[in-house]
mmCIF file of N, CA and C in Angstrom:
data_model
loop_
_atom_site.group_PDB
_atom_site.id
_atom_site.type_symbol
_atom_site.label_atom_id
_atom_site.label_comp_id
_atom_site.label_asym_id
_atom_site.label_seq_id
_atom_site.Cartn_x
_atom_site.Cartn_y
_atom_site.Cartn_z
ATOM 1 N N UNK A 697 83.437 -18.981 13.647
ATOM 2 C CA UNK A 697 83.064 -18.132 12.538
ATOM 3 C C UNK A 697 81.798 -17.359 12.915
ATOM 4 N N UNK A 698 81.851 -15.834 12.693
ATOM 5 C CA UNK A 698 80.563 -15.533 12.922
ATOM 6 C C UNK A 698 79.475 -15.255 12.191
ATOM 7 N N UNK A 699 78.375 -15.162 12.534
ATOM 8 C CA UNK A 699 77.139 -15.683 11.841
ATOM 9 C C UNK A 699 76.416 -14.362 11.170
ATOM 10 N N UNK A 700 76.157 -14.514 9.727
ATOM 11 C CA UNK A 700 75.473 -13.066 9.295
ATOM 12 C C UNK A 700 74.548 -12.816 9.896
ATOM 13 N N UNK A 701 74.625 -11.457 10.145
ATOM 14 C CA UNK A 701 73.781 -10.241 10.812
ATOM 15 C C UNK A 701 71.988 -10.827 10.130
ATOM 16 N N UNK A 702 70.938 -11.203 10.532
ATOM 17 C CA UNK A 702 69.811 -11.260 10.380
ATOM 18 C C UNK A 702 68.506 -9.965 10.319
ATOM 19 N N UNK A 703 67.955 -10.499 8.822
ATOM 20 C CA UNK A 703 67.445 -9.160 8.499
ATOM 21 C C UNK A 703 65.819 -8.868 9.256
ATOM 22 N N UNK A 704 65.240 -9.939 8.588
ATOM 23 C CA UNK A 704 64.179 -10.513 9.515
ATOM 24 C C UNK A 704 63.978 -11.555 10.137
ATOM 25 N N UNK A 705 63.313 -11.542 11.245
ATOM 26 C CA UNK A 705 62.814 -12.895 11.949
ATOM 27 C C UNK A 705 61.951 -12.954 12.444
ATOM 28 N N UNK A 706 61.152 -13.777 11.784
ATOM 29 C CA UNK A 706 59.414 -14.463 12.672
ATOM 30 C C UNK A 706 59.274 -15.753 13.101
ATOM 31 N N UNK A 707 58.811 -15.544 14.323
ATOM 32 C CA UNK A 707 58.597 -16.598 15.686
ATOM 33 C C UNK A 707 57.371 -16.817 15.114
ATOM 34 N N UNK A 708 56.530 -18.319 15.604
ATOM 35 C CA UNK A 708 55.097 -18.689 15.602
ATOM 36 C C UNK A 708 55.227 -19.756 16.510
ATOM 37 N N UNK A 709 54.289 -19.404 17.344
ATOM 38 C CA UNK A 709 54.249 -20.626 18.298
ATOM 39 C C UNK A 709 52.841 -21.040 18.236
ATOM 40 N N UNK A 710 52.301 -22.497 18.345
ATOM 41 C CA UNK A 710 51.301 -23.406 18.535
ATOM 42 C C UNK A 710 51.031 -23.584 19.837
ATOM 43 N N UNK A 711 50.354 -22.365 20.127
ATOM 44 C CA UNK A 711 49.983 -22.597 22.167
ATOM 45 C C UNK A 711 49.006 -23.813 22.430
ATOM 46 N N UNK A 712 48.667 -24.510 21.930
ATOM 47 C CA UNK A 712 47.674 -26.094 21.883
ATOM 48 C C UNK A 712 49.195 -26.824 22.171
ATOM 49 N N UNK A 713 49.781 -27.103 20.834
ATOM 50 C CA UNK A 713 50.710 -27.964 20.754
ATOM 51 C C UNK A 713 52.132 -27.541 21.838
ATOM 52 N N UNK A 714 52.762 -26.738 21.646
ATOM 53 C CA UNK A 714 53.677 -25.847 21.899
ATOM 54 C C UNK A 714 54.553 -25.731 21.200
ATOM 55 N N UNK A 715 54.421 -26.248 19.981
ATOM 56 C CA UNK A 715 56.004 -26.627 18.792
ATOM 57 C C UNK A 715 55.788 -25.337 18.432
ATOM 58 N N UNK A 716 57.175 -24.732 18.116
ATOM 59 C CA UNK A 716 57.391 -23.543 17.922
ATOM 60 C C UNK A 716 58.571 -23.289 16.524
ATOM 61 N N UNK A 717 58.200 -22.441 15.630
ATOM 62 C CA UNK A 717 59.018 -22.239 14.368
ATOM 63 C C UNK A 717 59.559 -21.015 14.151
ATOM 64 N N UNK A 718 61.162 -20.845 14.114
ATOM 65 C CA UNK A 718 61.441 -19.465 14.142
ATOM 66 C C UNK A 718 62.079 -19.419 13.342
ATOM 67 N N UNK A 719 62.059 -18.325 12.163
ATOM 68 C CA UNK A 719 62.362 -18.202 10.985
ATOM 69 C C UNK A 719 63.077 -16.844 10.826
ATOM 70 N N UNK A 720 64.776 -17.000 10.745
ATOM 71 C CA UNK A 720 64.883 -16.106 9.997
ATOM 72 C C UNK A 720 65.819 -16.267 8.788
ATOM 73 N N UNK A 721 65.962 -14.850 8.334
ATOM 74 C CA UNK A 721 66.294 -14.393 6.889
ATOM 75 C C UNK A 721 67.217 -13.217 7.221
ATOM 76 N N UNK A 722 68.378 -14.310 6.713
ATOM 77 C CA UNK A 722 69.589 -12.919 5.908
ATOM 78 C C UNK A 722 69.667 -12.287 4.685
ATOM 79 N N UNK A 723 69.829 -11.400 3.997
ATOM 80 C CA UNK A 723 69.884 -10.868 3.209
ATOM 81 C C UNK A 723 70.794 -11.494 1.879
ATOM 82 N N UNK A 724 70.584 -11.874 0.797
ATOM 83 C CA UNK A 724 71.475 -13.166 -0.397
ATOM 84 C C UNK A 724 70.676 -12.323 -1.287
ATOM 85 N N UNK A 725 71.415 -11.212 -2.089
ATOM 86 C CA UNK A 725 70.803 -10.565 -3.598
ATOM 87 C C UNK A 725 70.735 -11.274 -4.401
ATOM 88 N N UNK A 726 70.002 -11.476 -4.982
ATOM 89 C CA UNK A 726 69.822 -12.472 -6.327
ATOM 90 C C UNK A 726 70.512 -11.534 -7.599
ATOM 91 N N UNK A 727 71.219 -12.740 -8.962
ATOM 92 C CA UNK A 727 71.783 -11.794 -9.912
ATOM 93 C C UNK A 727 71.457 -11.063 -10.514
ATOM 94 N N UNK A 728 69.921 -10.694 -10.154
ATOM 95 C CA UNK A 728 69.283 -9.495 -11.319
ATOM 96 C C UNK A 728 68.631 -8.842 -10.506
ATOM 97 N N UNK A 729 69.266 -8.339 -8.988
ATOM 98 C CA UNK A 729 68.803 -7.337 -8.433
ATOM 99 C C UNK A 729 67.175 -7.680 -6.927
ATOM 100 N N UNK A 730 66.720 -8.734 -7.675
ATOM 101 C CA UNK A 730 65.712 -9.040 -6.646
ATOM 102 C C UNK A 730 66.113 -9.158 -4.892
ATOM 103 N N UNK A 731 65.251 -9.179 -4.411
ATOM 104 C CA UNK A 731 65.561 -9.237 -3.099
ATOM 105 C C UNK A 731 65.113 -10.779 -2.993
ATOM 106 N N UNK A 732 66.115 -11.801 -2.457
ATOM 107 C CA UNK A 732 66.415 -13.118 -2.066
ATOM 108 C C UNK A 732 66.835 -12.998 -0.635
ATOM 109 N N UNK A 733 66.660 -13.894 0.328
ATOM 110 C CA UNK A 733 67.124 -14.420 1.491
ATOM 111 C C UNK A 733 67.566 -16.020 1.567
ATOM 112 N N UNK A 734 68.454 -15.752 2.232
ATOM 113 C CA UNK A 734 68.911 -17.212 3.124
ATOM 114 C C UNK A 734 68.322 -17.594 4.022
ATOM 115 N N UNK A 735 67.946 -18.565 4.663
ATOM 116 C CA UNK A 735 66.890 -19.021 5.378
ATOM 117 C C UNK A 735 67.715 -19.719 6.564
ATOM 118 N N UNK A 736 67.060 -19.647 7.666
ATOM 119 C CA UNK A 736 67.649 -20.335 9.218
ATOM 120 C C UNK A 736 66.102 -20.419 9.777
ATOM 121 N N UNK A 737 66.292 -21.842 10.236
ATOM 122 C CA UNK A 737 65.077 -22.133 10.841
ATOM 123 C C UNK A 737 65.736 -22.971 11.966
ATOM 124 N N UNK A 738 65.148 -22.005 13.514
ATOM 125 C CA UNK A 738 65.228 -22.663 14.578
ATOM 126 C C UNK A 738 66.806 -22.894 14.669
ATOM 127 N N UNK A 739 67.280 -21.669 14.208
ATOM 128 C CA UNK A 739 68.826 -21.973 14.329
ATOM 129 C C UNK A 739 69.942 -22.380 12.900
ATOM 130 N N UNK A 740 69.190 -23.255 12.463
ATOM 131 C CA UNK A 740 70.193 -24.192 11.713
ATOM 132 C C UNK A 740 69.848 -23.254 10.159
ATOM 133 N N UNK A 741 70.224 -23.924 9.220
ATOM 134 C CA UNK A 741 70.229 -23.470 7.693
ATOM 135 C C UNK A 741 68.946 -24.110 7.091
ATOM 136 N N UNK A 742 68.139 -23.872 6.369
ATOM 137 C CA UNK A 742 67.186 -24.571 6.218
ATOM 138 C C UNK A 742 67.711 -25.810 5.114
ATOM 139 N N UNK A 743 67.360 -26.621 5.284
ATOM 140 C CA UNK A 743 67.653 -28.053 4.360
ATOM 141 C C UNK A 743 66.681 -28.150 2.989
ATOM 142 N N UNK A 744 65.458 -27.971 3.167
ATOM 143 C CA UNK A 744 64.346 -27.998 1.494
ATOM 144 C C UNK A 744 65.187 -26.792 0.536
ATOM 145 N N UNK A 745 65.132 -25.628 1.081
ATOM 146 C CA UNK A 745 65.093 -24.682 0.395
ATOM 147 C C UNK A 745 66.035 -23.711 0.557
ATOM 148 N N UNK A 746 67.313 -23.138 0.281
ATOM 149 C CA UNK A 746 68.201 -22.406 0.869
ATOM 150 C C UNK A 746 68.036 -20.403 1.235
ATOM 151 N N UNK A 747 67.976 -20.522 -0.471
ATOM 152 C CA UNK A 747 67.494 -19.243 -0.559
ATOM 153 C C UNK A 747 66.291 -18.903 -1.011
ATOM 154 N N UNK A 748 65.475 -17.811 -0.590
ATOM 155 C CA UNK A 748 64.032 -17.668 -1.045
ATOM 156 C C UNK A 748 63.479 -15.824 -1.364
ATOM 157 N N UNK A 749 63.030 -15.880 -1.660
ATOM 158 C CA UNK A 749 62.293 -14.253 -1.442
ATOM 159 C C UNK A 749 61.095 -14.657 -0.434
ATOM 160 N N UNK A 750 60.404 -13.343 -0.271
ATOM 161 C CA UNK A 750 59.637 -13.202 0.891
ATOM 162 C C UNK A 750 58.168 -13.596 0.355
ATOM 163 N N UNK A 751 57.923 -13.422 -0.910
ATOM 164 C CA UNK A 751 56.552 -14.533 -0.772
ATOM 165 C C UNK A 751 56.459 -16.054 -0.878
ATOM 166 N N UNK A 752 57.877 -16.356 -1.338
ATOM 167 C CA UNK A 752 57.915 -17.628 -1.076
ATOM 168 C C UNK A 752 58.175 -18.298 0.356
ATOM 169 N N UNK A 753 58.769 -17.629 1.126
ATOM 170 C CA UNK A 753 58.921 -17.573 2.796
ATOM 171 C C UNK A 753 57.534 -18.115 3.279
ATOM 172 N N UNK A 754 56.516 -16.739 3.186
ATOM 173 C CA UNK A 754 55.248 -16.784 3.682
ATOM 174 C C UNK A 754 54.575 -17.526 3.248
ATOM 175 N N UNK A 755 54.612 -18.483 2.028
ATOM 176 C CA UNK A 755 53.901 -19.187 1.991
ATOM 177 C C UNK A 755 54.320 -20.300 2.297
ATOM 178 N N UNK A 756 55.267 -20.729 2.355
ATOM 179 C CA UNK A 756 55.886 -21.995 3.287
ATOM 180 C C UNK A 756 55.075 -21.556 4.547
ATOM 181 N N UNK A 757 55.146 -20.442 5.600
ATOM 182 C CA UNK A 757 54.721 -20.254 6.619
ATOM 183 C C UNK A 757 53.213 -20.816 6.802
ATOM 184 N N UNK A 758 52.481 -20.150 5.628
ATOM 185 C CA UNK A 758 51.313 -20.256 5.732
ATOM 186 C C UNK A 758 51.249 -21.861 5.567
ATOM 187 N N UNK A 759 51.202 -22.728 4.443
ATOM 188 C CA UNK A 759 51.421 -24.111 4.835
ATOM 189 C C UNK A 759 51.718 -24.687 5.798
ATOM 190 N N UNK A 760 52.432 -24.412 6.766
ATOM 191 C CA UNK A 760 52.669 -25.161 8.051
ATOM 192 C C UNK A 760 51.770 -24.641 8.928
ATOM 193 N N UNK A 761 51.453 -23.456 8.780
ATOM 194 C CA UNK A 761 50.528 -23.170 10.104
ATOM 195 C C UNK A 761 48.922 -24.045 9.713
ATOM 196 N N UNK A 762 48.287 -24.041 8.585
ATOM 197 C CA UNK A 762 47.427 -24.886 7.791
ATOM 198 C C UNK A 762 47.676 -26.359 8.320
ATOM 199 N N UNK A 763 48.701 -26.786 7.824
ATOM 200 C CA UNK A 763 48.763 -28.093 8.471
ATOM 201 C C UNK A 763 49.282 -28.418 9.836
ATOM 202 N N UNK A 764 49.597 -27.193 10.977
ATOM 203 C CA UNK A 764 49.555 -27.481 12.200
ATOM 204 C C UNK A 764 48.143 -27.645 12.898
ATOM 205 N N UNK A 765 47.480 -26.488 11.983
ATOM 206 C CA UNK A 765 46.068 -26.522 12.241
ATOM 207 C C UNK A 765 44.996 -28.276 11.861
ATOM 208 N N UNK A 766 45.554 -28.384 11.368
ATOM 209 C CA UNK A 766 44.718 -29.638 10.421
ATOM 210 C C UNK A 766 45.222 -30.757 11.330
ATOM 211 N N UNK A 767 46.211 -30.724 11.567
ATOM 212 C CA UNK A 767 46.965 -31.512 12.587
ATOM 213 C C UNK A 767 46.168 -31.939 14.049
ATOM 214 N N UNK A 768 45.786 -31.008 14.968
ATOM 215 C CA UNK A 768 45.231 -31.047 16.154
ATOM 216 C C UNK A 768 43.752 -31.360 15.639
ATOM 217 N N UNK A 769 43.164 -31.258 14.825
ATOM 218 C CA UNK A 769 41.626 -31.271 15.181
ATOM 219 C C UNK A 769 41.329 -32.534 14.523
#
């Protein structure tokens, strides 16, 4: 089966650590017009959260990079 066309995708890599998170987003309209995405992380479907809009994306992002940070030191 082939795999929907991807709208955006952002890489972040932890050059200390080297764990690396790549995030993308297909396009899933929500019923009243908003812009929603489907989520693939590192390949797979994401498991917490399926579909999201884009400030909810980034702030998942931002949380992990926070606690990758918090992590090493």
């Amino acid at each position: 089966m082939a795999r929907s066309p991807v709208r955006f995708r952002v890489s972040i890599k932890d050059q200390k650590s080297g764990r690396a998170l790549k995030v993308e987003l297909i396009d899933a309209p929500g019923m009243w017009g908003e812009r929603r995405y489907q989520i693939r992380v590192n390949g797979k479907a994401a498991e917490k959260i399926k579909v999201a809009t884009l400030t909810e994306v980034f702030d998942r992002l931002r949380r992990w990079v926070v606690q990758q940070a918090e992590a090493v030191e």
